[in-house]
Short mmCIF file of C-alpha atoms and ligand atoms in Angstrom, two decimals:
data_model
loop_
_atom_site.label_atom_id
_atom_site.label_comp_id
_atom_site.label_asym_id
_atom_site.label_seq_id
_atom_site.Cartn_x
_atom_site.Cartn_y
_atom_site.Cartn_z
CA MET A 651 -0.63 -29.81 -21.14
CA SER A 652 -1.68 -27.35 -18.07
CA SER A 653 0.89 -26.37 -15.65
CA LEU A 654 -1.53 -27.35 -13.29
CA PHE A 655 0.38 -30.69 -13.37
CA ASP A 656 3.61 -29.91 -13.33
CA PRO A 657 5.73 -30.13 -10.07
CA THR A 658 6.17 -27.10 -7.86
CA LYS A 659 7.76 -25.80 -5.04
CA LEU A 660 6.43 -24.59 -1.77
CA HIS A 661 10.11 -22.97 -0.09
CA ASP A 662 11.70 -26.00 0.54
CA LEU A 663 8.90 -28.31 -0.24
CA THR A 664 8.70 -29.71 -3.76
CA LEU A 665 5.20 -30.76 -4.53
CA GLN A 666 4.12 -33.38 -7.45
CA ASN A 667 1.58 -31.25 -9.05
CA ARG A 668 -0.48 -28.09 -8.26
CA ILE A 669 -3.63 -29.71 -7.39
CA VAL A 670 -4.44 -29.50 -4.10
CA MET A 671 -7.30 -31.55 -1.61
CA ALA A 672 -9.33 -28.95 0.49
CA PRO A 673 -9.67 -29.77 4.16
CA LEU A 674 -12.92 -31.70 4.64
CA THR A 675 -14.16 -32.50 7.84
CA ARG A 676 -15.60 -35.71 7.99
CA SER A 677 -16.34 -36.79 11.25
CA ARG A 678 -14.45 -40.36 11.16
CA ALA A 679 -12.41 -40.33 14.42
CA ASP A 680 -13.22 -42.02 17.62
CA ALA A 681 -14.90 -40.08 21.08
CA MET A 682 -11.30 -39.20 21.86
CA GLY A 683 -10.63 -37.78 18.36
CA VAL A 684 -8.31 -40.36 17.48
CA PRO A 685 -8.63 -40.98 13.93
CA LYS A 686 -10.02 -44.26 13.11
CA PRO A 687 -7.45 -47.12 11.30
CA PHE A 688 -9.12 -46.58 7.77
CA VAL A 689 -8.62 -42.72 7.72
CA ARG A 690 -5.29 -44.00 6.24
CA ASP A 691 -6.74 -45.65 3.59
CA TYR A 692 -8.71 -42.86 2.51
CA TYR A 693 -5.71 -40.32 2.55
CA ALA A 694 -3.47 -42.60 0.99
CA GLN A 695 -5.68 -42.98 -2.22
CA ARG A 696 -5.93 -39.56 -2.49
CA ALA A 697 -2.10 -39.26 -2.27
CA GLY A 698 -1.71 -38.29 -5.89
CA ALA A 699 -2.55 -34.74 -5.10
CA GLY A 700 0.41 -32.61 -5.21
CA LEU A 701 -0.77 -31.45 -1.38
CA ILE A 702 -3.19 -32.96 0.97
CA ILE A 703 -4.65 -30.84 3.53
CA SER A 704 -6.02 -32.22 6.36
CA GLU A 705 -9.75 -31.82 7.65
CA GLY A 706 -10.25 -29.21 10.58
CA THR A 707 -8.27 -30.76 13.42
CA GLN A 708 -9.06 -29.57 16.81
CA THR A 709 -6.22 -28.13 18.86
CA SER A 710 -7.63 -28.95 22.55
CA PHE A 711 -10.83 -30.87 23.68
CA ALA A 712 -11.89 -27.28 24.45
CA GLY A 713 -11.30 -26.50 20.66
CA GLN A 714 -13.86 -29.29 19.32
CA GLY A 715 -16.89 -28.18 17.91
CA TYR A 716 -18.64 -30.81 15.88
CA ALA A 717 -19.30 -35.01 16.56
CA ARG A 718 -16.51 -37.28 15.91
CA THR A 719 -13.66 -34.49 14.20
CA PRO A 720 -10.00 -35.53 15.09
CA GLY A 721 -7.64 -33.88 17.56
CA ILE A 722 -3.63 -33.46 17.58
CA HIS A 723 -3.00 -33.01 21.47
CA THR A 724 -2.99 -36.51 22.87
CA PRO A 725 0.06 -39.49 22.10
CA GLU A 726 -3.10 -41.66 20.70
CA GLN A 727 -4.20 -39.01 18.31
CA ILE A 728 -0.38 -38.26 17.14
CA ALA A 729 0.20 -42.01 16.62
CA ALA A 730 -2.62 -42.56 14.62
CA TRP A 731 -1.97 -39.35 12.32
CA LYS A 732 1.60 -40.84 11.64
CA THR A 733 -0.08 -43.93 10.10
CA VAL A 734 -1.59 -41.17 7.87
CA THR A 735 1.66 -39.09 6.61
CA ASP A 736 3.83 -42.31 6.62
CA ALA A 737 0.93 -43.66 3.86
CA VAL A 738 0.62 -40.37 2.13
CA HIS A 739 4.50 -39.83 1.81
CA ALA A 740 5.11 -43.31 0.60
CA ARG A 741 3.32 -42.65 -2.31
CA GLY A 742 4.69 -39.50 -2.88
CA GLY A 743 2.35 -36.93 -1.44
CA LYS A 744 2.63 -34.32 0.84
CA MET A 745 0.78 -33.23 3.70
CA PHE A 746 -0.67 -30.81 5.78
CA MET A 747 -2.85 -30.35 8.66
CA GLN A 748 -5.41 -28.07 9.10
CA PHE A 749 -5.99 -26.29 12.75
CA MET A 750 -9.79 -26.03 13.27
CA HIS A 751 -10.59 -24.28 17.16
CA CYS A 752 -14.09 -24.06 16.37
CA GLY A 753 -14.57 -21.44 19.24
CA ARG A 754 -18.35 -20.47 18.99
CA ILE A 755 -19.65 -23.48 16.47
CA ALA A 756 -19.79 -26.05 19.57
CA HIS A 757 -22.23 -27.87 21.50
CA PRO A 758 -21.11 -29.71 24.62
CA LEU A 759 -22.66 -32.57 23.81
CA ASN A 760 -20.33 -33.30 21.09
CA ARG A 761 -17.10 -32.63 23.67
CA GLN A 762 -15.43 -34.67 25.87
CA ILE A 763 -15.17 -32.13 28.16
CA PRO A 764 -18.49 -30.10 29.47
CA ASP A 765 -17.16 -26.49 29.63
CA LEU A 766 -19.15 -24.06 27.43
CA PRO A 767 -17.68 -23.30 24.28
CA VAL A 768 -15.35 -19.80 24.11
CA ALA A 769 -15.02 -17.12 21.83
CA PRO A 770 -13.88 -13.89 21.58
CA SER A 771 -17.22 -12.40 22.72
CA ALA A 772 -20.26 -13.96 24.33
CA VAL A 773 -22.39 -13.60 20.82
CA LYS A 774 -24.72 -16.72 20.34
CA PRO A 775 -24.71 -17.67 16.60
CA ALA A 776 -28.07 -18.29 14.62
CA GLY A 777 -28.89 -21.45 13.65
CA GLN A 778 -28.45 -25.22 15.14
CA MET A 779 -25.91 -27.83 14.96
CA TRP A 780 -25.62 -32.04 14.66
CA THR A 781 -25.42 -33.76 17.91
CA ASP A 782 -25.24 -37.53 17.89
CA GLN A 783 -27.38 -37.89 21.10
CA GLN A 784 -30.08 -35.34 20.56
CA GLN A 785 -29.66 -34.76 16.81
CA MET A 786 -30.05 -30.87 15.85
CA GLN A 787 -29.66 -28.58 19.05
CA ASP A 788 -29.54 -24.45 18.95
CA TYR A 789 -26.01 -23.40 19.64
CA PRO A 790 -25.70 -22.33 23.34
CA THR A 791 -23.97 -18.57 24.18
CA PRO A 792 -20.37 -18.95 24.49
CA ARG A 793 -18.12 -17.82 27.15
CA ALA A 794 -16.14 -14.40 26.16
CA LEU A 795 -12.31 -15.50 26.55
CA GLU A 796 -10.69 -13.37 29.44
CA THR A 797 -7.59 -11.35 27.77
CA ALA A 798 -5.23 -13.22 30.71
CA GLU A 799 -6.18 -16.70 28.88
CA LEU A 800 -5.21 -15.51 25.56
CA PRO A 801 -1.53 -16.59 25.87
CA ALA A 802 -2.53 -20.20 26.83
CA LEU A 803 -4.74 -20.59 24.18
CA ILE A 804 -1.66 -19.39 21.39
CA ASP A 805 0.73 -22.07 23.56
CA GLU A 806 -1.88 -24.78 22.68
CA PHE A 807 -1.71 -23.48 18.73
CA VAL A 808 2.22 -24.03 19.18
CA THR A 809 1.89 -27.66 21.21
CA ALA A 810 -0.14 -28.83 18.28
CA ALA A 811 2.28 -27.34 15.80
CA ARG A 812 4.81 -29.34 17.30
CA ASN A 813 3.00 -32.23 17.51
CA ALA A 814 1.63 -32.28 13.95
CA ARG A 815 5.33 -32.13 12.97
CA ALA A 816 5.96 -35.04 15.32
CA ALA A 817 3.29 -37.01 13.54
CA GLY A 818 4.92 -36.76 10.40
CA PHE A 819 2.90 -33.92 8.92
CA ASP A 820 5.06 -31.33 6.38
CA GLY A 821 3.33 -28.24 7.92
CA VAL A 822 -0.01 -26.99 9.27
CA GLU A 823 -2.78 -24.72 8.19
CA LEU A 824 -4.60 -22.31 10.42
CA HIS A 825 -8.10 -22.34 9.95
CA ALA A 826 -9.26 -18.39 10.28
CA ALA A 827 -12.40 -19.09 7.68
CA ASN A 828 -15.88 -20.27 7.79
CA GLY A 829 -16.57 -18.63 11.30
CA TYR A 830 -14.85 -20.70 13.59
CA LEU A 831 -12.33 -19.21 16.40
CA LEU A 832 -9.81 -17.13 14.65
CA ASN A 833 -12.44 -16.10 12.04
CA GLN A 834 -14.40 -15.05 15.15
CA PHE A 835 -11.95 -12.59 16.00
CA LEU A 836 -11.32 -11.17 12.72
CA ALA A 837 -15.13 -10.19 12.17
CA SER A 838 -17.07 -7.18 13.54
CA ASN A 839 -20.26 -9.15 14.69
CA THR A 840 -18.41 -11.73 16.68
CA ASN A 841 -15.88 -9.21 18.56
CA ARG A 842 -16.96 -6.81 20.41
CA ARG A 843 -13.64 -6.94 22.95
CA THR A 844 -12.31 -3.55 24.02
CA ASP A 845 -9.00 -5.17 25.65
CA GLY A 846 -6.86 -4.22 22.32
CA TYR A 847 -7.95 -7.42 20.84
CA GLY A 848 -11.00 -6.00 19.24
CA THR A 849 -12.77 -2.73 18.66
CA SER A 850 -10.45 -1.28 15.43
CA VAL A 851 -9.43 -3.28 12.57
CA ASN A 852 -5.99 -3.66 13.88
CA GLY A 853 -7.57 -5.06 17.36
CA ARG A 854 -9.81 -7.93 15.34
CA ILE A 855 -6.66 -8.96 13.45
CA ARG A 856 -4.15 -8.85 16.56
CA PHE A 857 -4.81 -12.83 17.96
CA VAL A 858 -4.59 -13.92 14.46
CA VAL A 859 -1.56 -12.43 13.87
CA GLU A 860 -0.13 -13.28 17.20
CA VAL A 861 -0.91 -16.97 16.53
CA VAL A 862 0.51 -17.01 12.95
CA GLU A 863 3.70 -15.50 14.45
CA ALA A 864 4.03 -17.82 17.37
CA VAL A 865 3.39 -20.97 15.30
CA ALA A 866 5.87 -20.07 12.54
CA ALA A 867 8.66 -19.08 15.16
CA ALA A 868 7.87 -22.87 16.51
CA ILE A 869 7.70 -24.69 13.21
CA GLY A 870 9.18 -22.58 10.53
CA ALA A 871 7.25 -19.85 8.60
CA ALA A 872 7.81 -21.94 5.24
CA ARG A 873 5.54 -24.44 7.22
CA THR A 874 3.14 -22.24 8.34
CA GLY A 875 0.02 -21.80 5.88
CA ILE A 876 -3.18 -19.69 6.74
CA ARG A 877 -6.93 -20.36 5.12
CA VAL A 878 -9.18 -16.92 5.01
CA SER A 879 -12.88 -16.87 3.77
CA PRO A 880 -13.04 -12.61 2.80
CA GLY A 881 -16.72 -12.38 2.13
CA HIS A 882 -18.29 -15.68 3.43
CA MET A 883 -21.52 -15.31 5.74
CA PHE A 884 -21.38 -19.34 6.86
CA ASN A 885 -21.93 -19.87 10.62
CA ASP A 886 -23.45 -16.23 11.18
CA ILE A 887 -20.14 -14.13 10.11
CA VAL A 888 -21.24 -10.40 9.54
CA ASP A 889 -17.84 -8.42 9.11
CA ALA A 890 -18.51 -4.46 8.52
CA ASN A 891 -15.82 -4.41 5.89
CA PRO A 892 -14.17 -7.87 4.84
CA LEU A 893 -11.79 -7.09 2.44
CA GLU A 894 -10.78 -4.17 4.50
CA THR A 895 -10.13 -6.60 7.45
CA HIS A 896 -8.31 -9.72 5.09
CA ARG A 897 -6.18 -6.85 3.88
CA ALA A 898 -4.88 -5.45 6.95
CA LEU A 899 -4.58 -9.05 8.04
CA LEU A 900 -2.31 -10.06 5.33
CA ASP A 901 -0.47 -7.16 5.06
CA ALA A 902 0.52 -7.51 9.01
CA LEU A 903 1.31 -11.44 8.04
CA PRO A 904 5.02 -12.57 7.08
CA THR A 905 3.42 -14.24 3.78
CA ALA A 906 6.73 -13.85 2.00
CA GLU A 907 7.86 -16.43 4.30
CA MET A 908 4.96 -18.66 5.00
CA ALA A 909 4.03 -22.03 2.92
CA TYR A 910 0.88 -19.80 1.45
CA VAL A 911 -2.36 -17.90 2.04
CA HIS A 912 -5.38 -20.28 1.30
CA VAL A 913 -8.45 -18.60 -0.07
CA MET A 914 -11.76 -19.80 -0.05
CA LEU A 915 -13.77 -18.01 -2.67
CA PRO A 916 -17.02 -16.76 -1.91
CA ASP A 917 -20.01 -18.56 -4.04
CA ALA A 918 -21.22 -16.78 -6.74
CA PHE A 919 -22.99 -14.20 -5.08
CA SER A 920 -22.03 -12.02 -1.87
CA PRO A 921 -23.26 -9.56 -0.62
CA GLN A 922 -20.45 -8.64 1.45
CA LEU A 923 -17.93 -7.98 -1.59
CA ASN A 924 -20.30 -6.64 -4.09
CA ASN A 925 -19.07 -8.75 -6.32
CA ALA A 926 -21.38 -8.33 -8.93
CA GLY A 927 -21.42 -12.49 -9.15
CA ASP A 928 -18.37 -13.48 -9.68
CA PRO A 929 -16.63 -15.44 -7.21
CA GLN A 930 -13.30 -14.82 -8.46
CA ALA A 931 -13.27 -11.12 -8.64
CA VAL A 932 -11.73 -11.31 -4.43
CA LEU A 933 -8.46 -12.64 -5.63
CA PRO A 934 -7.10 -9.72 -7.83
CA SER A 935 -8.26 -7.34 -4.98
CA LEU A 936 -5.89 -9.48 -2.10
CA ARG A 937 -3.09 -10.59 -4.74
CA PRO A 938 -0.93 -7.56 -4.12
CA HIS A 939 -1.04 -8.43 0.08
CA VAL A 940 0.10 -11.75 -0.48
CA LYS A 941 4.02 -11.57 -1.41
CA GLY A 942 4.06 -15.44 -1.32
CA ALA A 943 2.37 -18.18 -2.67
CA LEU A 944 -1.53 -17.75 -3.18
CA ILE A 945 -4.24 -20.72 -3.38
CA ALA A 946 -7.77 -20.73 -3.70
CA ALA A 947 -10.46 -23.21 -3.72
CA GLY A 948 -14.03 -22.84 -4.32
CA ASN A 949 -16.24 -24.98 -7.26
CA LEU A 950 -12.81 -24.90 -9.35
CA THR A 951 -12.71 -27.09 -12.83
CA VAL A 952 -9.46 -27.64 -14.41
CA ALA A 953 -10.19 -24.94 -17.06
CA SER A 954 -10.63 -22.41 -14.32
CA ALA A 955 -7.82 -23.54 -12.32
CA SER A 956 -5.30 -23.87 -15.34
CA GLU A 957 -6.17 -20.37 -16.21
CA MET A 958 -5.71 -18.55 -12.66
CA ILE A 959 -2.35 -20.71 -12.35
CA ASP A 960 -1.05 -19.92 -15.76
CA SER A 961 -1.89 -16.26 -15.42
CA GLY A 962 0.26 -16.05 -12.32
CA LEU A 963 -2.57 -15.31 -10.06
CA ILE A 964 -2.57 -18.00 -7.70
CA GLN A 965 0.06 -21.11 -7.26
CA LEU A 966 -2.24 -23.67 -6.14
CA ALA A 967 -5.51 -25.00 -6.94
CA VAL A 968 -7.36 -26.59 -4.44
CA PHE A 969 -10.44 -28.97 -4.92
CA GLY A 970 -12.77 -30.07 -2.45
CA ARG A 971 -16.28 -32.00 -3.20
CA PRO A 972 -14.52 -33.21 -6.38
CA PHE A 973 -11.84 -35.34 -4.23
CA ILE A 974 -14.48 -37.27 -2.22
CA ALA A 975 -15.62 -39.76 -4.75
CA ASN A 976 -12.76 -39.60 -6.83
CA PRO A 977 -9.58 -40.47 -5.02
CA ASP A 978 -7.86 -40.67 -8.40
CA LEU A 979 -8.48 -37.24 -9.22
CA VAL A 980 -5.62 -35.82 -10.66
CA GLU A 981 -5.56 -39.14 -12.99
CA ARG A 982 -8.92 -38.22 -13.86
CA PHE A 983 -8.13 -34.57 -14.59
CA LYS A 984 -5.34 -35.64 -16.88
CA ALA A 985 -7.15 -38.21 -18.80
CA GLY A 986 -10.28 -35.76 -18.63
CA ALA A 987 -12.24 -38.79 -17.55
CA PRO A 988 -15.25 -38.16 -15.97
CA LEU A 989 -16.04 -37.82 -12.17
CA ALA A 990 -18.25 -39.56 -9.97
CA GLU A 991 -20.25 -37.63 -7.88
CA PRO A 992 -20.10 -37.99 -4.29
CA ARG A 993 -23.22 -39.14 -1.81
CA GLN A 994 -23.88 -36.28 0.25
CA GLU A 995 -25.87 -38.10 3.09
CA LEU A 996 -22.55 -40.27 4.16
CA PHE A 997 -20.40 -36.89 4.20
CA TYR A 998 -20.51 -37.17 8.08
CA THR A 999 -21.36 -40.52 8.66
CA PRO A 1000 -18.89 -42.89 11.15
CA GLY A 1001 -17.77 -45.64 8.71
CA VAL A 1002 -16.32 -46.63 5.69
CA GLU A 1003 -19.07 -46.26 3.28
CA GLY A 1004 -19.07 -43.32 1.43
CA TYR A 1005 -15.54 -42.73 2.75
CA SER A 1006 -12.76 -44.66 1.75
CA ASP A 1007 -14.64 -47.27 -0.44
CA TYR A 1008 -14.79 -45.03 -3.37
CA PRO A 1009 -13.08 -47.07 -6.51
CA ALA A 1010 -10.09 -45.51 -8.74
CA LEU A 1011 -11.33 -45.90 -12.34
CA ALA A 1012 -10.25 -49.43 -13.69
CA THR A 1013 -6.72 -49.22 -15.63
C1 FMN B 1828 -17.92 -32.44 3.61
C2 FMN B 1828 -17.37 -31.31 3.37
C3 FMN B 1828 -16.48 -30.79 4.55
C4 FMN B 1828 -15.99 -29.79 4.61
N1 FMN B 1828 -15.11 -29.42 6.02
C5 FMN B 1828 -13.97 -28.32 5.90
C6 FMN B 1828 -12.61 -28.39 6.89
O1 FMN B 1828 -12.75 -29.24 7.73
N2 FMN B 1828 -12.12 -27.21 6.53
C7 FMN B 1828 -12.42 -26.05 6.22
O2 FMN B 1828 -11.77 -25.26 5.93
N3 FMN B 1828 -13.03 -26.58 4.65
C8 FMN B 1828 -14.10 -27.28 4.91
N4 FMN B 1828 -14.97 -27.75 3.69
C9 FMN B 1828 -14.98 -26.66 2.62
C10 FMN B 1828 -13.74 -27.34 1.39
O3 FMN B 1828 -12.36 -27.30 2.22
C11 FMN B 1828 -14.08 -26.54 -0.15
O4 FMN B 1828 -13.39 -25.24 0.42
C12 FMN B 1828 -15.22 -26.39 -0.45
O5 FMN B 1828 -15.94 -27.50 -0.71
C13 FMN B 1828 -15.61 -25.87 -1.48
O6 FMN B 1828 -14.54 -26.03 -2.71
P1 FMN B 1828 -15.07 -27.37 -3.50
O7 FMN B 1828 -15.97 -26.46 -4.54
O8 FMN B 1828 -14.18 -27.93 -4.48
O9 FMN B 1828 -15.71 -28.70 -3.01
C14 FMN B 1828 -15.72 -28.84 3.76
C15 FMN B 1828 -16.70 -29.03 2.71
C16 FMN B 1828 -17.57 -30.19 2.43
C17 FMN B 1828 -18.28 -30.26 1.63
#
């Protein structure tokens, strides 16, 4: 059987297999960012994964972008998450929390605070986003962060990391992918700063490096991971040279000591990467720049994941959509059993339907 199902280690952390549940926003928190009680059931049902990465979770009310996403900055949120991690640990699973500060990908109607969303620069994203009160709305133009605000923003990530550990998470993943705040610092179309946190590649990677270093200093590099999506144009990201930017970022990070670097593979063709339609081509070009564990997500199958793990290209294989309708995904993979299809129309709805009500295979 493939080594996909074998236990492995991330530094001192033992995982029961090499299958990871991807971060999946499901919008099942209340208006104050507290996960609903049935969030515990949903994650516990999926604890057969070697590692679960939580849905994108905001580090402050100002970091929220979407309706009903959870936070990790109030006592009520921490207490609710503790019930989740306890249930996952009771089933032998491990769990990291993904920190998602949405930056400019936000609408005031989705937030508890009236302030405009913040971003590296005041560049309005193309497109619209969902709000519960007024359905689809244009993105507002964000407010550019002052240089003097950046240390407090870094502290916010550090406090959130301590909160996540207090809530029982085994570690945290910094979301520097998919066009959210950290990705907005990295990309040349969203970062027009001239204060040392922009302009050159070294300037654009600086804030992300400082956040990683501060979080790693607080909770340990071995419990700190990062997610990147070089070449993705999701959320209106267009970088002048995504491979150059990401290689420089990885070279500047303590990747040997960190938990992992998580790459979200581009869809089949990325005009940004000129990858000739091979979504996995980005991995060999980043591999030399990652001194520790490299993990990847994006349309993986048992066959492609096994091949990449067995060849040593990646250490863990990350699955997103297959986990939504298959709580016992690892068992189904082992048995070669058919997979259930998720109901997309229920991805972001508030209740248990299409969430914690997908059955495991009868045994
Ligand atoms: C409903 C849904 C919500 C998602 N939410 C997040 C998120 O909160 N953070 C993130 O980094 N990626 C998010 N993603 C991307 C997934 O983590 C994953 O990379 C993507 O689904 C590709 O993997 P797959 O082909 O195995 O589904 C989301 C994807 C879906 C379908």
